């Protein structure tokens, strides 16, 4: 098994066993971003070969705060499968994750394919609907610590998504207020403008980055636009709710 396949197996196994694994970059200092995306694909392909179905993509590192945290100025992307879907209003099991956190987001549902360099207008024209959403991120690395290459290989920490009601995308969603509550207490506030200044820019970037990997965004895909605030830790017993102005609320519980 070559080294990239070995990393993919290591990360896939960490996800399945909900057990942290060491970072790649401190040992393999030559590990590149390009190789990291190959590892991500190999790792997600292992999931697909077990019967999971691709449902779309997620954008990560889309806010200035996240970029500064990881020390990059480019967004990253990851792959979503049906096994990551958490039904809105349901309870997820904390035991299935290593050290999960939650990010308030918005999600796009696509009605047409999108590939390569596209304008914001073309991206918007390909959107069927927009919804309030949350991503459960769960780095498979010890202490939730990683370099850019590590986190890309680890499917940009993606491990779950919860989607609220779909809405007509012709509303102005450039700067909608967002509240994240845990157990009824407001823990984060933000705006959809935190996503690259306007969430549609995240979709434009998704089309370009996915095409660089020889893939495309398909009709029917979900695209998670990116985190809007810092991501609090999840713990058993919590009720977690995100409310996006004009789009409504989405919630789940942790057990
Ligand atoms: O979705 C995200 O923006 C997270 C990307 C990876 C960084 C992290 O795990 O915090
Ligand atoms: Mg996210």
Coordinates of C-alpha atoms and ligand atoms in Angstrom, one line a residue:
X1 CA 0.0 0.0 0.0
X2 CA 1.5 3.4 -0.9
X3 CA 1.7 6.2 1.6
X4 CA -1.4 8.1 0.5
X5 CA -3.5 5.0 0.6
X6 CA -2.1 4.3 4.1
X7 CA -3.1 7.8 5.3
X8 CA -6.6 7.3 3.8
X9 CA -7.0 4.0 5.7
X10 CA -5.7 5.6 8.9
X11 CA -8.2 8.5 8.7
X12 CA -11.1 6.3 7.6
X13 CA -10.4 3.9 10.5
X14 CA -10.2 6.9 13.0
X15 CA -13.6 8.1 11.8
X16 CA -15.2 4.6 12.0
X17 CA -13.8 3.9 15.5
X18 CA -14.3 7.5 16.7
X19 CA -10.6 7.4 17.9
X20 CA -8.1 10.2 17.4
X21 CA -5.1 9.6 15.2
X22 CA -1.7 11.5 15.0
X23 CA -1.3 14.3 12.4
X24 CA 0.5 13.4 9.1
X25 CA 2.5 16.6 8.5
X26 CA 4.9 16.4 11.6
X27 CA 6.2 13.1 10.3
X28 CA 5.8 13.5 6.5
X29 CA 7.0 17.0 6.0
X30 CA 6.8 16.7 2.2
X31 CA 3.0 16.1 2.3
X32 CA 1.4 18.6 -0.1
X33 CA -2.1 20.1 -0.4
X34 CA -2.5 18.2 -3.7
X35 CA -1.6 14.9 -2.1
X36 CA -4.0 15.8 0.8
X37 CA -6.9 16.1 -1.6
X38 CA -5.9 12.7 -3.1
X39 CA -6.0 11.2 0.5
X40 CA -9.4 12.8 1.1
X41 CA -10.7 11.2 -2.1
X42 CA -9.2 7.8 -1.3
X43 CA -10.7 8.0 2.2
X44 CA -14.2 9.0 1.1
X45 CA -14.0 6.3 -1.7
X46 CA -13.6 3.7 1.1
X47 CA -16.9 5.0 2.5
X48 CA -18.6 4.8 -0.9
X49 CA -17.3 1.3 -1.4
X50 CA -19.1 0.3 1.8
X51 CA -22.4 1.6 0.3
X52 CA -22.5 5.3 1.3
X53 CA -23.8 7.6 -1.4
X54 CA -22.3 11.0 -2.4
X55 CA -24.7 13.8 -1.7
X56 CA -22.7 16.9 -2.3
X57 CA -19.8 19.0 -1.0
X58 CA -18.9 21.2 1.9
X59 CA -16.9 24.4 1.9
X60 CA -14.5 25.1 4.8
X61 CA -12.2 27.8 6.0
X62 CA -14.7 30.3 4.5
X63 CA -14.5 32.9 7.2
X64 CA -11.5 35.3 7.9
X65 CA -11.4 33.9 11.5
X66 CA -11.1 30.3 10.3
X67 CA -8.4 31.3 7.7
X68 CA -6.4 33.1 10.4
X69 CA -6.7 30.1 12.7
X70 CA -5.3 27.7 10.2
X71 CA -2.9 30.3 8.6
X72 CA -4.2 30.2 5.1
X73 CA -6.0 32.5 2.7
X74 CA -7.7 30.0 0.5
X75 CA -10.9 28.0 1.2
X76 CA -10.9 24.2 1.3
X77 CA -13.6 21.7 0.4
X78 CA -14.7 18.3 1.5
X79 CA -17.1 15.5 0.4
X80 CA -20.5 14.8 1.9
X81 CA -22.2 11.3 2.0
X82 CA -25.7 10.3 3.0
X83 CA -24.3 8.6 6.2
X84 CA -23.4 12.1 7.5
X85 CA -27.0 13.4 7.3
X86 CA -28.5 14.0 10.7
X87 CA -32.3 14.3 10.6
X88 CA -33.5 17.8 11.6
X89 CA -34.9 17.6 15.2
X90 CA -33.3 14.2 15.9
X91 CA -30.7 13.1 18.5
X92 CA -27.2 12.3 17.5
X93 CA -24.9 10.1 19.5
X94 CA -21.9 11.8 21.0
X95 CA -20.2 8.4 21.2
X96 CA -20.0 8.2 17.4
X97 CA -17.5 11.2 17.3
X98 CA -14.0 11.9 18.6
X99 CA -14.5 15.5 19.8
X100 CA -17.4 17.0 17.8
X101 CA -18.1 20.7 17.4
X102 CA -21.0 22.5 15.6
X103 CA -20.9 25.3 13.1
X104 CA -24.0 27.4 12.0
X105 CA -24.1 27.5 8.2
X106 CA -26.5 27.8 5.3
X107 CA -26.9 25.1 2.6
X108 CA -27.6 25.3 -1.1
X109 CA -29.7 22.7 -3.0
X110 CA -28.6 22.6 -6.6
X111 CA -31.0 22.4 -9.6
X112 CA -28.3 22.4 -12.3
X113 CA -24.6 21.4 -12.5
X114 CA -21.9 23.9 -11.9
X115 CA -18.3 23.4 -13.0
X116 CA -15.2 25.5 -13.2
X117 CA -15.0 29.3 -13.2
X118 CA -18.5 30.7 -13.0
X119 CA -19.9 34.1 -12.1
X120 CA -22.0 34.7 -9.0
X121 CA -25.0 35.2 -11.2
X122 CA -24.5 31.8 -12.9
X123 CA -24.0 30.1 -9.5
X124 CA -27.2 31.6 -8.2
X125 CA -29.1 30.5 -11.3
X126 CA -28.1 26.9 -10.5
X127 CA -29.5 27.0 -7.0
X128 CA -32.9 25.4 -6.4
X129 CA -33.2 26.4 -2.7
X130 CA -31.4 27.7 0.4
X131 CA -31.8 26.4 4.0
X132 CA -30.5 27.1 7.5
X133 CA -28.0 24.3 8.4
X134 CA -25.4 23.1 10.8
X135 CA -22.3 21.2 10.2
X136 CA -20.9 18.8 12.8
X137 CA -17.1 19.0 12.5
X138 CA -15.0 16.4 14.2
X139 CA -11.3 16.4 13.5
X140 CA -9.9 12.9 13.5
X141 CA -6.6 14.3 14.8
X142 CA -5.5 14.3 18.4
X143 CA -6.5 17.5 20.3
X144 CA -8.3 18.9 17.2
X145 CA -4.9 20.1 16.0
X146 CA -3.8 20.1 12.4
X147 CA -2.0 21.9 9.5
X148 CA -3.8 22.7 6.3
X149 CA -2.7 19.5 4.6
X150 CA -3.8 17.4 7.5
X151 CA -7.3 18.9 7.7
X152 CA -7.8 18.6 3.9
X153 CA -6.8 14.9 4.0
X154 CA -9.3 14.5 6.9
X155 CA -12.2 15.6 4.7
X156 CA -11.9 19.1 6.2
X157 CA -13.2 17.7 9.6
X158 CA -16.6 17.1 8.1
X159 CA -18.7 14.5 9.9
X160 CA -22.3 15.5 9.9
X161 CA -24.9 18.0 8.5
X162 CA -28.3 19.0 9.6
X163 CA -30.6 20.8 7.1
X164 CA -33.6 22.9 7.9
X165 CA -36.5 24.0 5.6
X166 CA -35.6 24.9 2.0
X167 CA -36.5 28.4 0.8
X168 CA -36.6 30.2 -2.5
X169 CA -33.1 31.5 -3.1
X170 CA -34.3 34.7 -4.7
X171 CA -34.3 36.3 -1.2
X172 CA -31.3 38.5 -0.3
X173 CA -29.2 36.2 1.8
X174 CA -26.0 38.3 1.7
X175 CA -26.2 39.5 5.3
X176 CA -28.8 37.6 7.4
X177 CA -28.4 37.5 11.2
X178 CA -27.5 34.1 12.6
X179 CA -27.9 32.9 16.2
X180 CA -26.5 29.6 17.6
X181 CA -28.2 28.5 20.9
X182 CA -27.2 25.6 23.1
X183 CA -29.9 24.7 25.7
X184 CA -31.7 28.0 25.0
X185 CA -28.7 30.1 25.7
X186 CA -27.2 32.2 22.9
X187 CA -23.6 31.1 22.5
X188 CA -22.7 32.6 19.1
X189 CA -24.1 35.3 16.9
X190 CA -23.0 36.2 13.4
X191 CA -24.1 37.0 9.8
X192 CA -24.2 35.1 6.6
X193 CA -21.8 37.8 5.4
X194 CA -19.1 36.0 7.4
X195 CA -19.0 33.5 4.6
X196 CA -16.6 35.2 2.2
X197 CA -18.6 38.4 2.4
X198 CA -21.5 36.7 0.7
X199 CA -22.4 33.0 0.7
X200 CA -22.7 32.9 -3.1
X201 CA -19.0 33.4 -3.3
X202 CA -18.6 30.1 -1.5
X203 CA -20.6 28.4 -4.2
X204 CA -18.5 30.1 -6.9
X205 CA -15.3 28.8 -5.1
X206 CA -16.8 25.3 -4.8
X207 CA -17.4 25.1 -8.5
X208 CA -13.8 26.1 -9.2
X209 CA -12.1 23.9 -6.6
X210 CA -14.2 20.8 -7.3
X211 CA -13.4 21.2 -11.1
X212 CA -9.7 21.3 -10.2
X213 CA -10.1 17.8 -8.8
X214 CA -11.8 16.7 -12.1
X215 CA -15.3 16.6 -10.6
X216 CA -18.4 18.8 -10.7
X217 CA -21.3 20.0 -8.6
X218 CA -24.4 18.1 -9.8
X219 CA -28.1 18.9 -9.9
X220 CA -29.5 17.5 -6.6
X221 CA -26.3 18.1 -4.7
X222 CA -26.2 19.9 -1.3
X223 CA -23.4 22.4 -0.9
X224 CA -22.7 23.5 2.7
X225 CA -21.5 27.1 2.3
X226 CA -19.2 27.3 5.4
X227 CA -19.1 28.2 9.1
X228 CA -20.5 31.5 10.2
X229 CA -19.1 31.7 13.8
X230 CA -16.6 29.9 16.0
X231 CA -17.6 26.2 16.6
X232 CA -18.6 25.2 20.1
X233 CA -18.0 21.7 21.5
X234 CA -20.9 19.3 21.7
X235 CA -21.7 17.3 24.8
X236 CA -24.4 14.8 25.7
X237 CA -27.7 16.3 26.9
X238 CA -27.4 19.5 24.8
X239 CA -30.2 20.9 22.6
X240 CA -28.6 22.8 19.7
X241 CA -30.4 25.3 17.5
X242 CA -29.4 27.7 14.7
X243 CA -31.8 30.4 13.6
X244 CA -31.1 32.3 10.4
X245 CA -33.0 35.5 9.8
X246 CA -35.8 35.0 7.2
X247 CA -34.8 31.3 6.8
X248 CA -36.0 29.9 10.2
X249 CA -34.4 27.5 12.6
X250 CA -32.8 24.1 12.5
X251 CA -32.1 22.0 15.6
X252 CA -30.8 18.7 16.9
X253 CA -30.0 17.1 20.3
X254 CA -27.0 15.3 21.6
X255 CA -27.3 12.1 23.5
Ligands
LIG1 O1 -16.0 23.6 7.9 C1 -15.0 24.2 8.3 O2 -14.8 25.4 8.1 C2 -14.0 23.5 9.1 C3 -12.8 23.3 8.3 C4 -11.7 22.6 9.0 C5 -11.2 23.4 10.2 C6 -11.8 22.9 11.5 O3 -12.0 21.7 11.7 O4 -12.1 23.8 12.3
LIG2 MG1 -18.2 24.0 8.1

